[in-house]
Coordinates of C-alpha atoms in Angstrom, one line a residue:
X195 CA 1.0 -8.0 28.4
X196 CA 0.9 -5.2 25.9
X197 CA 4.0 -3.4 27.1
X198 CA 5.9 -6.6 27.4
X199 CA 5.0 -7.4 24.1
X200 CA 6.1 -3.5 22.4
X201 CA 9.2 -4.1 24.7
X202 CA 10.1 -7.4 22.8
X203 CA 9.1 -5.5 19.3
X204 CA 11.5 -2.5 20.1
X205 CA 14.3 -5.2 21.4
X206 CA 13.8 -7.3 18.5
X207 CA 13.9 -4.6 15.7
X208 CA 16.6 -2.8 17.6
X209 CA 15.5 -0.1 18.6
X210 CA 16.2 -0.3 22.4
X211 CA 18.5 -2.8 24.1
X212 CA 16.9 -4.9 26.9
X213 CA 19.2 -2.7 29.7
X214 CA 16.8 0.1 28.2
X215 CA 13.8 -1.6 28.3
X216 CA 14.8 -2.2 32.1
X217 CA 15.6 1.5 33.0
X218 CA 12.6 2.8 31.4
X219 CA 10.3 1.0 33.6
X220 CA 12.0 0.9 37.1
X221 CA 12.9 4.7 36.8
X222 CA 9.8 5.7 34.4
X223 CA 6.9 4.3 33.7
X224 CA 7.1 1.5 36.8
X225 CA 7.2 3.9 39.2
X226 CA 4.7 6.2 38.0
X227 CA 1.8 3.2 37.9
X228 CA 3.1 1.5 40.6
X229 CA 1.5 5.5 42.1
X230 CA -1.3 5.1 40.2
X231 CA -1.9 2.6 38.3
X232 CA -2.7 2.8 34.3
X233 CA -5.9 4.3 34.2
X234 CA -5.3 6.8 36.5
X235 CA -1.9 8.1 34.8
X236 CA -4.0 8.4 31.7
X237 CA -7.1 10.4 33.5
X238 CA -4.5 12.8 34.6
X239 CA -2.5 12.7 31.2
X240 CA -4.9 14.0 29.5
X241 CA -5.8 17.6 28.3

């Protein structure tokens, strides 16, 4: 639930509007764990 939660932060302070919130995760991040999940992403993330 921690991205759900940030998501609600950045909504609630303004910083993204919930249409954002939306479009970041079915064309960014949702597609790229529902690939490979978190973990995975992160193995290959890093340096």
């Amino acid at each position: 639930y921690a991205i759900l939660n940030e998501a609600w932060r950045l909504v609630n302070d303004g910083v993204l509007s919930v249409k954002d919130i939306d479009t970041v995760m079915t064309e960014g991040l949702g597609m790229r764990y529902a690939f490979l999940g978190a973990f995975e992403a992160a193995h290959l993330n890093a340096e």
